[in-house]
Short mmCIF file of C-alpha atoms and ligand atoms in Angstrom, two decimals:
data_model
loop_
_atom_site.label_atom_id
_atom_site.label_comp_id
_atom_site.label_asym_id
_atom_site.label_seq_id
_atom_site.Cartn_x
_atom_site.Cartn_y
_atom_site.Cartn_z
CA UNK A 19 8.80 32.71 -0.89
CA UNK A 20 11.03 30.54 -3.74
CA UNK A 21 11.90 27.51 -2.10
CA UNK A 22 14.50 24.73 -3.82
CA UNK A 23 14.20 21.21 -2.31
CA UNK A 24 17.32 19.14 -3.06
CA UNK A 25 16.28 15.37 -4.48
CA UNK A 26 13.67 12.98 -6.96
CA UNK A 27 12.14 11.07 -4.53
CA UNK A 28 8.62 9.86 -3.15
CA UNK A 29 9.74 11.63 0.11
CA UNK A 30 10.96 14.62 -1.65
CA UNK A 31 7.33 14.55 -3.24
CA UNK A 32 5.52 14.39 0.38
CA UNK A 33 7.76 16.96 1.93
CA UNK A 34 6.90 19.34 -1.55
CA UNK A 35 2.97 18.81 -0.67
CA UNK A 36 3.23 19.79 2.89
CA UNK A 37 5.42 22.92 1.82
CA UNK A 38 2.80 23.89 -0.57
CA UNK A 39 0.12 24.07 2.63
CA UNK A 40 1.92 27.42 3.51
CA UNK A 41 0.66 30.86 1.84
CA UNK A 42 3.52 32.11 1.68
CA UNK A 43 4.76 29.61 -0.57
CA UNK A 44 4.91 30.24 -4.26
CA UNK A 45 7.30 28.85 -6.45
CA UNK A 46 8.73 25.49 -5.22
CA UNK A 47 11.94 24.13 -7.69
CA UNK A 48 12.38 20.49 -7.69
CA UNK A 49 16.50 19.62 -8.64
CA UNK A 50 16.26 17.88 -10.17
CA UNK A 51 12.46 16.17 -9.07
CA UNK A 52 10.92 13.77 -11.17
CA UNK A 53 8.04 13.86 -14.44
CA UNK A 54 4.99 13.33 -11.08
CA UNK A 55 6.19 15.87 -9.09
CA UNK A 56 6.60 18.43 -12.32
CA UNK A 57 2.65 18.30 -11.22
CA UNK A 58 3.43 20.51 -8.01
CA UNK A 59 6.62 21.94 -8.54
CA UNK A 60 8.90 22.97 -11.41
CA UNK A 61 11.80 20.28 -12.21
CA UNK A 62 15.07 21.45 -12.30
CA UNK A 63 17.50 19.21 -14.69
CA UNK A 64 20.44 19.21 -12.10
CA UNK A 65 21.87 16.22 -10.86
CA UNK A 66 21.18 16.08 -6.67
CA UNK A 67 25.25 15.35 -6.53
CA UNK A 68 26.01 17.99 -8.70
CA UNK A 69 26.96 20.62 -6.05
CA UNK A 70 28.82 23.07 -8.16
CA UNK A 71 25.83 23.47 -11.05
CA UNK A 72 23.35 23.52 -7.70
CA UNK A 73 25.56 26.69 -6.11
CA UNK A 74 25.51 28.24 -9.76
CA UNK A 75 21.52 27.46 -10.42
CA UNK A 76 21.21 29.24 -6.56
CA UNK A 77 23.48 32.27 -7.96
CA UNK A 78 21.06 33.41 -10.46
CA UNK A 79 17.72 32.07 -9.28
CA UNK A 80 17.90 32.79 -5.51
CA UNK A 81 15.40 30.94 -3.80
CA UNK A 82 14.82 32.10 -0.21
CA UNK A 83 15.12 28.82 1.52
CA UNK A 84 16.67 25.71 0.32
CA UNK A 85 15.46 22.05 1.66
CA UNK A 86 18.70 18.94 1.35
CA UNK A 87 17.13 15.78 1.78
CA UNK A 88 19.39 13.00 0.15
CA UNK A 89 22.25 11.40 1.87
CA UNK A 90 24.70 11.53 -1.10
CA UNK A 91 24.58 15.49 -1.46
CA UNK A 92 24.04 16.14 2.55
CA UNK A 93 27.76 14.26 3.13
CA UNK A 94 29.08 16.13 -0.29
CA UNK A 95 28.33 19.70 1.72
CA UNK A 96 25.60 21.15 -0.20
CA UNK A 97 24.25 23.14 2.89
CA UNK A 98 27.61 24.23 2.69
CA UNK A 99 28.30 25.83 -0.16
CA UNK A 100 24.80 27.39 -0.54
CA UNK A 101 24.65 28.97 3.20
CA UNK A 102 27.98 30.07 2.20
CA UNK A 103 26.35 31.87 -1.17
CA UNK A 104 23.79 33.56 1.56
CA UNK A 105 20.79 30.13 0.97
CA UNK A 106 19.67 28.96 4.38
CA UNK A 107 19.11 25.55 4.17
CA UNK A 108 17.60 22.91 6.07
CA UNK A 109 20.00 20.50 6.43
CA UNK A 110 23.01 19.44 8.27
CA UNK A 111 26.29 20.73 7.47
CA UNK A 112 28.93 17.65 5.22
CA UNK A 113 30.38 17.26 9.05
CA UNK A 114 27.34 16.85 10.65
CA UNK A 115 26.14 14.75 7.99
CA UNK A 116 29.31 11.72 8.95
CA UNK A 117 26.70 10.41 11.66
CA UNK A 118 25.26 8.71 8.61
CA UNK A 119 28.10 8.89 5.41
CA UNK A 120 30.49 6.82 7.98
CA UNK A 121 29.05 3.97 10.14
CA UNK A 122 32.83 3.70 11.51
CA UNK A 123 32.07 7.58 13.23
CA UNK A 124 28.60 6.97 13.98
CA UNK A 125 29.83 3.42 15.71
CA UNK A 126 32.39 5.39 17.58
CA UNK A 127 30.45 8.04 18.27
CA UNK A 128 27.87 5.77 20.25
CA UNK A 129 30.39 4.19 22.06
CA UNK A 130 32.41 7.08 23.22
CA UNK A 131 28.94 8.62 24.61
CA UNK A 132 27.55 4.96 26.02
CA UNK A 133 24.49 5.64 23.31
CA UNK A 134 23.27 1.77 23.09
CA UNK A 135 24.29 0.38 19.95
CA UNK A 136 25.21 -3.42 18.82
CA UNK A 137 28.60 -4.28 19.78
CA UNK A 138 31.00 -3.78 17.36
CA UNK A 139 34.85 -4.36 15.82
CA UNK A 140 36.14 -2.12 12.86
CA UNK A 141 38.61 -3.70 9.61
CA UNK A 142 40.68 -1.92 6.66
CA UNK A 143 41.72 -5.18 6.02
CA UNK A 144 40.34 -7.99 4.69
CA UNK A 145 43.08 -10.15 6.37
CA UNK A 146 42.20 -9.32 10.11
CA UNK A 147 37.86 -9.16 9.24
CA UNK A 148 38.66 -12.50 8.11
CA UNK A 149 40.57 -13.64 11.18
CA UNK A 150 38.15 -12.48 13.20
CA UNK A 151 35.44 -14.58 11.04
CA UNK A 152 37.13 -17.32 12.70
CA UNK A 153 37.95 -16.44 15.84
CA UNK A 154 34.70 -18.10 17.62
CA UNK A 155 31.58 -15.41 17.24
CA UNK A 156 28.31 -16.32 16.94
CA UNK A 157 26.22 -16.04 14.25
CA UNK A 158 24.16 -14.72 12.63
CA UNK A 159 26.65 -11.74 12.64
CA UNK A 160 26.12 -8.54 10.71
CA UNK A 161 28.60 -7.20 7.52
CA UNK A 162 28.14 -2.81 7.15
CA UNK A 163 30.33 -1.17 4.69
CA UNK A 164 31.57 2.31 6.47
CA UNK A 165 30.19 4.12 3.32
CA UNK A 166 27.33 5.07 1.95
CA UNK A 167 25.84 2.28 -0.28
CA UNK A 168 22.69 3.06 -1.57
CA UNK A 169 20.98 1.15 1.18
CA UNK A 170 22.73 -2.66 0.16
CA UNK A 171 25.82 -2.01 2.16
CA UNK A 172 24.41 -4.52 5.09
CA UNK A 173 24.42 -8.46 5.13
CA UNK A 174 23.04 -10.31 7.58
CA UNK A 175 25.36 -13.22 7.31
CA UNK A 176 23.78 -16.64 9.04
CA UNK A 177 27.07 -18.72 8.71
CA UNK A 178 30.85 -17.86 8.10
CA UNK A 179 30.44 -18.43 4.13
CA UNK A 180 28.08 -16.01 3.89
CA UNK A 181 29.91 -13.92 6.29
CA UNK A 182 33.23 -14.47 4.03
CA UNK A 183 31.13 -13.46 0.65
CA UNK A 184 30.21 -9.99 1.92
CA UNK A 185 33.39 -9.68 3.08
CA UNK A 186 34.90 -10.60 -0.19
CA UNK A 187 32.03 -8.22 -1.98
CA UNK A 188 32.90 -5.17 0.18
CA UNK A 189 36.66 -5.02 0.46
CA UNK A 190 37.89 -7.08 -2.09
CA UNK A 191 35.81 -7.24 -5.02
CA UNK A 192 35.04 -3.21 -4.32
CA UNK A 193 30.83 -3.44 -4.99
CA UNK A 194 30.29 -0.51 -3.13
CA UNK A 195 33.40 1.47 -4.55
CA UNK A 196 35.71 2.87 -1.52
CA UNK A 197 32.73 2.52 0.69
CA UNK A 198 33.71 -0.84 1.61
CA UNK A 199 37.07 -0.25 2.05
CA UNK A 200 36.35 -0.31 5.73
CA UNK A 201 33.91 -2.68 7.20
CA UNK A 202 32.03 -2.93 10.66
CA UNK A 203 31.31 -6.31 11.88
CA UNK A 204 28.19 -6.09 14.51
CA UNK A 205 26.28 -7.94 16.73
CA UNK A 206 22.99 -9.40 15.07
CA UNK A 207 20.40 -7.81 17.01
CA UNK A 208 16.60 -8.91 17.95
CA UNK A 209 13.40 -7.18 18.21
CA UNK A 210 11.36 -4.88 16.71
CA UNK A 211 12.24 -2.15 14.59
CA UNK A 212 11.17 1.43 14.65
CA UNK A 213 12.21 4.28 12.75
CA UNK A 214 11.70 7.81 14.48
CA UNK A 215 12.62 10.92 12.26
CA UNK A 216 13.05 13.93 14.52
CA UNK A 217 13.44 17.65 13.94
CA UNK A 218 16.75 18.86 16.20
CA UNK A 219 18.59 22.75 15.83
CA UNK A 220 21.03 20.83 18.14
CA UNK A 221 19.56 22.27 21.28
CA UNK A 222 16.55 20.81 21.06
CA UNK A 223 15.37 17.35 19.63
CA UNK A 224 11.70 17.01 18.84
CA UNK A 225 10.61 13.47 17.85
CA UNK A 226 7.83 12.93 14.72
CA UNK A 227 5.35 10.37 15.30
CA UNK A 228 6.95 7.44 14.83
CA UNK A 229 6.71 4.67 11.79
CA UNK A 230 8.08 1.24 10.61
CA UNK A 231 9.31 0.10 7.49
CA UNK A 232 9.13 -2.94 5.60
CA UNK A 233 12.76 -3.69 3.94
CA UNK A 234 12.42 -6.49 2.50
CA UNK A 235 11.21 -7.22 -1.14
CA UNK A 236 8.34 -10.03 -0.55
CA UNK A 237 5.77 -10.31 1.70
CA UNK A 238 6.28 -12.39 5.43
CA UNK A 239 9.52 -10.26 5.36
CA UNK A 240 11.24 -12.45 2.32
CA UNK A 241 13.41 -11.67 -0.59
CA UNK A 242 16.25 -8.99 -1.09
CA UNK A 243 16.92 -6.13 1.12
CA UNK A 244 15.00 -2.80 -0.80
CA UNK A 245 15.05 0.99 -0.16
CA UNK A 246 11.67 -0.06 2.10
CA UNK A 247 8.21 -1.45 0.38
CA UNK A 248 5.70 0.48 2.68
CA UNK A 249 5.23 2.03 5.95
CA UNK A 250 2.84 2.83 8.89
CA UNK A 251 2.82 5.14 11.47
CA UNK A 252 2.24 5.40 14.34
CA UNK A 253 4.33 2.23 15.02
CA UNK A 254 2.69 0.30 17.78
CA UNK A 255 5.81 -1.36 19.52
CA UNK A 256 6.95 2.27 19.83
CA UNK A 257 5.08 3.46 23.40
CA UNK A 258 5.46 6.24 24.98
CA UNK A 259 7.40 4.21 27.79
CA UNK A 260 10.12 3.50 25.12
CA UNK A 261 9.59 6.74 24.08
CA UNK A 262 10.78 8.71 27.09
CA UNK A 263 13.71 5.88 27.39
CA UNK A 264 14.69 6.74 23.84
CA UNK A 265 14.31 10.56 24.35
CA UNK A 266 16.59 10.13 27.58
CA UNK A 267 19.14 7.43 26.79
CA UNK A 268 19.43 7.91 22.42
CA UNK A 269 18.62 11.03 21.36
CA UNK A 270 19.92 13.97 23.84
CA UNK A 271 22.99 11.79 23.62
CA UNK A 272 23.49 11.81 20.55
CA UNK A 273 22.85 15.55 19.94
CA UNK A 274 24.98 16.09 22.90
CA UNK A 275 27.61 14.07 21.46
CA UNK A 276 27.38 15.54 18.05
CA UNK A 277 27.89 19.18 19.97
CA UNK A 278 30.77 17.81 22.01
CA UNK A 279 32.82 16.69 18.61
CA UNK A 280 32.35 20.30 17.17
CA UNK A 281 29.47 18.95 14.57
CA UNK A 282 26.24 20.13 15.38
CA UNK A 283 23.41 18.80 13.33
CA UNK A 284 20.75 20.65 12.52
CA UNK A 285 17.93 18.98 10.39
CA UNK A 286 15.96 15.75 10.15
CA UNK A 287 17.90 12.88 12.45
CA UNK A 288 16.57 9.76 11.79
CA UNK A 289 16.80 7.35 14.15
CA UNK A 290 16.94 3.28 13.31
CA UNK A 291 16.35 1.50 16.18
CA UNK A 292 15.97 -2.00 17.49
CA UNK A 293 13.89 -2.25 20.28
CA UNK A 294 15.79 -5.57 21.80
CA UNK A 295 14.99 -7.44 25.44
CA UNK A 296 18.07 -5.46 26.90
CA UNK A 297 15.85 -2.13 25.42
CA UNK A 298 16.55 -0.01 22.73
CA UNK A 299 19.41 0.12 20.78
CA UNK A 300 20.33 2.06 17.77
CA UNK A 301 20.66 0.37 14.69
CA UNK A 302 21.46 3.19 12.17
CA UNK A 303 21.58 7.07 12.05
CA UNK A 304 20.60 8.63 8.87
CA UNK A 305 21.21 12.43 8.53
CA UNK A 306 18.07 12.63 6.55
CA UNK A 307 13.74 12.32 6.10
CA UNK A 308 13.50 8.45 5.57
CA UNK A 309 12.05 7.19 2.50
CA UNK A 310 8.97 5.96 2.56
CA UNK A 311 8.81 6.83 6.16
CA UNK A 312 8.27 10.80 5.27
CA UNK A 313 4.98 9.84 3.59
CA UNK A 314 3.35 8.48 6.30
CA UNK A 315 4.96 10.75 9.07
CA UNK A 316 4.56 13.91 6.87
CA UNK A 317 0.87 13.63 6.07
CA UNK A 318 0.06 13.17 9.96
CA UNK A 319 1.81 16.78 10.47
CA UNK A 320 -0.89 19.07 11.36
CA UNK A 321 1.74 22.09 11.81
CA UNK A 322 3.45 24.22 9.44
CA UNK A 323 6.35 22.42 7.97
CA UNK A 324 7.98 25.49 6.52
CA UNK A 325 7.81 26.94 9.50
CA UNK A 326 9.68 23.81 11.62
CA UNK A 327 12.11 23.77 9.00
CA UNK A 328 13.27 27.52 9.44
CA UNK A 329 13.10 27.79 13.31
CA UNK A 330 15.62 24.72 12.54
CA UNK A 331 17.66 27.13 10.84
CA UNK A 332 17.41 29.59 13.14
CA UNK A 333 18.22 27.25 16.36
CA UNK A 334 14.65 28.24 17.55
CA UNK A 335 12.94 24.72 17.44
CA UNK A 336 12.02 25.03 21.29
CA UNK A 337 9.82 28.33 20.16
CA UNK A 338 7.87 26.28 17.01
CA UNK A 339 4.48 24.52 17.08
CA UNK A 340 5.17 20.83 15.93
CA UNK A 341 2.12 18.77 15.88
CA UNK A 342 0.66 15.65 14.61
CA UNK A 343 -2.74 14.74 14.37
CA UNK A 344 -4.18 11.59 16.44
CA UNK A 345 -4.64 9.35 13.52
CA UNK A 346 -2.49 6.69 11.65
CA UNK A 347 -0.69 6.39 7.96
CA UNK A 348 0.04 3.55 5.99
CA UNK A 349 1.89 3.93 2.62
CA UNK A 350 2.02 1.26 0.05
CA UNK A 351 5.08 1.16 -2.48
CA UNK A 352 4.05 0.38 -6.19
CA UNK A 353 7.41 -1.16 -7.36
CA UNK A 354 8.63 -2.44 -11.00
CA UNK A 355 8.23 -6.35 -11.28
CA UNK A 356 12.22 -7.52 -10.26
CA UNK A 357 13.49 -4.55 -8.16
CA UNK A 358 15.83 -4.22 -6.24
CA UNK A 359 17.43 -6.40 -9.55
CA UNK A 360 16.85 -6.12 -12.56
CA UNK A 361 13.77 -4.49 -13.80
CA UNK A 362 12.43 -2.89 -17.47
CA UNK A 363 10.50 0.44 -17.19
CA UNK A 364 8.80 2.84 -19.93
CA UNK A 365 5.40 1.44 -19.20
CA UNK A 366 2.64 4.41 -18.65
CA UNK A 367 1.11 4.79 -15.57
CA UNK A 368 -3.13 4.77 -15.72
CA UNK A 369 -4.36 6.40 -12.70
CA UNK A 370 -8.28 6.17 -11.39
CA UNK A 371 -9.72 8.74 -8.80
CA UNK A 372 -8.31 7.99 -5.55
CA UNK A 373 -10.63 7.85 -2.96
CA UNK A 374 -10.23 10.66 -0.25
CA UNK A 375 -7.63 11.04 2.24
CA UNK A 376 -5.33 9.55 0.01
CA UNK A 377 -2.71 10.50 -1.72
CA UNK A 378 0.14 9.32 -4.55
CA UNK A 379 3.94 10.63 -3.93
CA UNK A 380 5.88 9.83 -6.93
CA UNK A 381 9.13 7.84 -7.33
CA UNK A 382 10.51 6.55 -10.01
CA UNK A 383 8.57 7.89 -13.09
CA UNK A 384 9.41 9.53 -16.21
CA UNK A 385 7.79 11.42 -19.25
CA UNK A 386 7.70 9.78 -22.84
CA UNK A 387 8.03 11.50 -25.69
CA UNK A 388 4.17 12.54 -25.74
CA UNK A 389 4.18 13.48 -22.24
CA UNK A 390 2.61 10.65 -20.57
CA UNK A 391 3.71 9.67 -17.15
CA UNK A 392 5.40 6.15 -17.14
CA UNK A 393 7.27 4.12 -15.12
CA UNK A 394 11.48 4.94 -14.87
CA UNK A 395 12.44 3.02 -11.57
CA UNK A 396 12.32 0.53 -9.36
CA UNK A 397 10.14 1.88 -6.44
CA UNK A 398 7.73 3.74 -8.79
CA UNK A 399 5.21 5.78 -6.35
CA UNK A 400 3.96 5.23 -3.48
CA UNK A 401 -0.18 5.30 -2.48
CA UNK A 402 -0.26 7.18 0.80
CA UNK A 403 -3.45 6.66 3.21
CA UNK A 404 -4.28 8.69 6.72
CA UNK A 405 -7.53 6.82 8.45
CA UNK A 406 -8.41 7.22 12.06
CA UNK A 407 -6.99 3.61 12.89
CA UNK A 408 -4.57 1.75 11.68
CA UNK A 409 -6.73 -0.96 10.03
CA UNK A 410 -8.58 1.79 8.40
CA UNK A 411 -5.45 3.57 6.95
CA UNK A 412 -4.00 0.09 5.85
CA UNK A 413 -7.36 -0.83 3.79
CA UNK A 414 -7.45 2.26 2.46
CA UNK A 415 -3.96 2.54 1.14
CA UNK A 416 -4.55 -0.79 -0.77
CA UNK A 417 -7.81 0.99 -2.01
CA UNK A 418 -5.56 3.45 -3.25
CA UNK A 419 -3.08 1.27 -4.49
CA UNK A 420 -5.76 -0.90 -6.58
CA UNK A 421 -6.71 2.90 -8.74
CA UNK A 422 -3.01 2.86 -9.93
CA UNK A 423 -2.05 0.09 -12.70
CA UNK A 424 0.75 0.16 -15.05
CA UNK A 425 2.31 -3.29 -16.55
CA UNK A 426 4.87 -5.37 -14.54
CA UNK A 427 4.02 -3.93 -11.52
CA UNK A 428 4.49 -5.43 -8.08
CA UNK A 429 3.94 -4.42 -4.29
CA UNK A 430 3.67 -5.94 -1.02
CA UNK A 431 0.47 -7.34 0.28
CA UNK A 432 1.06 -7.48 3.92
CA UNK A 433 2.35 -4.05 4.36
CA UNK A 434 0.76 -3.02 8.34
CA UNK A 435 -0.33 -6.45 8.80
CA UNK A 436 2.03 -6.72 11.96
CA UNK A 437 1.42 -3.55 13.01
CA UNK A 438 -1.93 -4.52 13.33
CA UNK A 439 -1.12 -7.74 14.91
CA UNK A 440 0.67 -6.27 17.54
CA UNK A 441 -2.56 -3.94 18.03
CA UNK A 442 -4.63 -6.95 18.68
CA UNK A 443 -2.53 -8.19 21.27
P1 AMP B 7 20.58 -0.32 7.07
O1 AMP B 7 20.93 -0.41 5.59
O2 AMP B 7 21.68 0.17 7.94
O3 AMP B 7 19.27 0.37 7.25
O4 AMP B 7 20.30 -1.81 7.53
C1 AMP B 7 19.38 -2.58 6.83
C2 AMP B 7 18.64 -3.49 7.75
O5 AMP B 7 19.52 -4.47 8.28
C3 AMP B 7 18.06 -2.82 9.00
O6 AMP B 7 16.84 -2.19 8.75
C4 AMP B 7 17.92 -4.00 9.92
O7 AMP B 7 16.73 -4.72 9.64
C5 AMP B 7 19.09 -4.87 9.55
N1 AMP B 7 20.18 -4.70 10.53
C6 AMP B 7 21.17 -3.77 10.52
N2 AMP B 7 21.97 -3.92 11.60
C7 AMP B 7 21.50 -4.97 12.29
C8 AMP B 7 21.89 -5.63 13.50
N3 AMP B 7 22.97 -5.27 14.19
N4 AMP B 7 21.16 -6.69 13.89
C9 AMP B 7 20.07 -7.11 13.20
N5 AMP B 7 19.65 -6.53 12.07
C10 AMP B 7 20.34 -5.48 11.60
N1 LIG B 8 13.56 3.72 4.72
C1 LIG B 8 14.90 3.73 5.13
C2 LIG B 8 15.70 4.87 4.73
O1 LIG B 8 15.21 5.90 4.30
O2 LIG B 8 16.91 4.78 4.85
#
């Protein structure tokens, strides 16, 4: 089989590997991928968002299963328009896909289905958001443009200025385009966090083992919001007590729900949740694999992801094995000295032997003009690690991490430590 997988990321990179575990497999095309994973698959110069090129590459190449992962061409219907050129796809549909491109229909959505979600108002105008700035709620309170935003669309505002400013940003001064044209001001929410990706054909939802994030730029949880610094999985707050409440009171809801409004969904649903004193509560939907979530919840899988992905297809998810081995993850993000700013790249990447069990899935990288791999983003790779604890993961991810150099190059130190604080308790 010729399989296409949609996107350039470290995820995209994670979910090539595990593809390339099946036999069956033998050419995978990356569209457009990136100069790392040119190593396992063969790059494609498309743009992601370029749907029409993507339906015309399809035409003439005709791969026999197609994998969407990124948000942007998920809501611009590129399952669409290659199932309707005869592609299956994993992937929702562009209506399905709303749950994440609109936080206005995924906040409505929860409510009109009691799904437990922050409490919420909706604005189109910047008059009555403001108004309601000042019309006695507490704060901290939380800004979301409706739209997607490449993952900076949400301020935590701790006072009314700062509340005002994102306001300002969003519908005024237009930063995220016509995302922010609409804004959702939420209740600021406490507890821990836990991000559970789950395979549903929208009859049945099967939960991946689950994982946390780590948003923020700097270490104790400082610094400017990023597309995520690291990851470990299995995430410890996540039992299987909150499990079974999540399973029962999140996500057969939401699948439900999505049925009930004519949209089924039909891919990876990841759920964002907040696991508050009142009990869980969703924080965000994304319609997609999380990045770098996928390459610690991805190396775990012990079954054949191919195989998932096209029972998905086929609405036959309650017939397919889907396990995960009984060890942890921890992935490290190797990131360019001032991202999610500013930041210079073109420096090459040196890479020592990695010691086993681990693993690099590739980022932001590009080729220079002799071929050598060097750095062309802000999160550059990420140094993936599966141990039989968490500790053991964590160490060995920084192990990892310490074979990879290339100059101005930052990452996290602390990435697992409270995972494994929470462990000791
Ligand atoms: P998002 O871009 O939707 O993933 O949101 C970014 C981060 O903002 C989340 O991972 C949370 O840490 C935080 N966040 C979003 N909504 C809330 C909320 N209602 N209360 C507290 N934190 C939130
Ligand atoms: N790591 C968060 C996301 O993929 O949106």
């Amino acid at each position: 089989m010729n399989i296409l997988v949609i996107g350039s990321g470290g995820r995209e990179h994670a979910i090539i590997a595990k593809l390339k575990e099946n036999e069956k497999v033998n050419t995978i095309y990356a569209l457009p991928g990136n100069a790392g994973i040119a190593q396992v698959a063969e790059c494609v110069g498309i743009a992601a968002t370029d749907i029409s090129a993507i339906v015309n590459w399809a035409e003439q190449n005709k791969p026999d299963f197609a994998v969407v992962t990124p948000d942007d061409p998920l809501a611009l219907g590129c399952v669409d328009a290659l199932e309707a050129i005869g592609i299956p796809c994993f992937g929702p549909t562009a209506k399905a896909a709303q749950i994440e491109a609109s936080k206005v229909f995924a906040k409505d959505l929860m409510k009109k289905y009691g799904i437990p979600t922050a409490a919420y108002e909706v604005f189109e105008s910047f008059q009555s958001a403001k108004e309601y700035l000042q019309s006695g709620i507490s704060y901290p309170t939380v800004i979301k443009a409706d739209g997607l935003a490449l993952g900076k669309g949400v301020t935590i505002a701790a006072n009314r200025e700062q509340a005002l400013q994102a306001l300002e940003d969003a519908m005024q001064n237009k930063v995220f385009g016509e995302s922010g044209s609409r804004v959702v001001i939420e209740e600021y929410l406490e507890g821990p966090e836990v991000s559970v990706l789950a395979f549903t054909d929208s009859k049945t939802v099967v939960p991946m083992v689950s994982s946390m994030d780590h948003k923020r730029a700097l270490d104790n949880d400082e610094g400017l919001n990023t597309g995520g610094m690291g990851t470990v999985a299995p995430n410890p707050y996540y039992t299987a007590a909150v499990a079974n409440r999540c399973m029962e009171e999140i996500f057969l809801p939401t699948i439900n729900a999505m049925n009930r409004e004519g949209r089924p969904f039909k891919g990876c649903l990841y759920f964002g949740l907040m696991l508050t004193e009142k009990g869980p509560k969703v924080i965000e939907y994304n319609c997609r694999f999380g990045d770098p979530e996928t390459q610690v919840v991805l190396p775990l899988l012990e079954s054949d992801l191919l195989e998932i992905m096209m029972a998905v297809r086929e609405e036959k998810l309650a017939e397919a094995d889907v396990k995960f081995a009984d060890k942890c993850a921890c992935c490290v993000i190797k990131a360019s000295k001032g991202y999610p700013q500013k930041y210079q790249s073109g420096f090459p990447i040196e890479i020592g032997t990695l010691p086993t069990d681990c693993a690099i899935f590739f980022a932001g990288v590009k080729a220079d003009a002799s071929g050598r791999l060097c750095t062309g983003g802000g999160r550059v790779l990420g140094v993936s690690a599966v141990a039989a604890s968490a500790k053991e993961a964590v160490a060995l991810a920084y192990k990892g991490a310490e074979c990879v150099h290339f100059e101005n190059e930052f990452m996290r130190k602390d990435i697992g430590s409270k995972a494994l604080k929470a462990l000791e308790k």
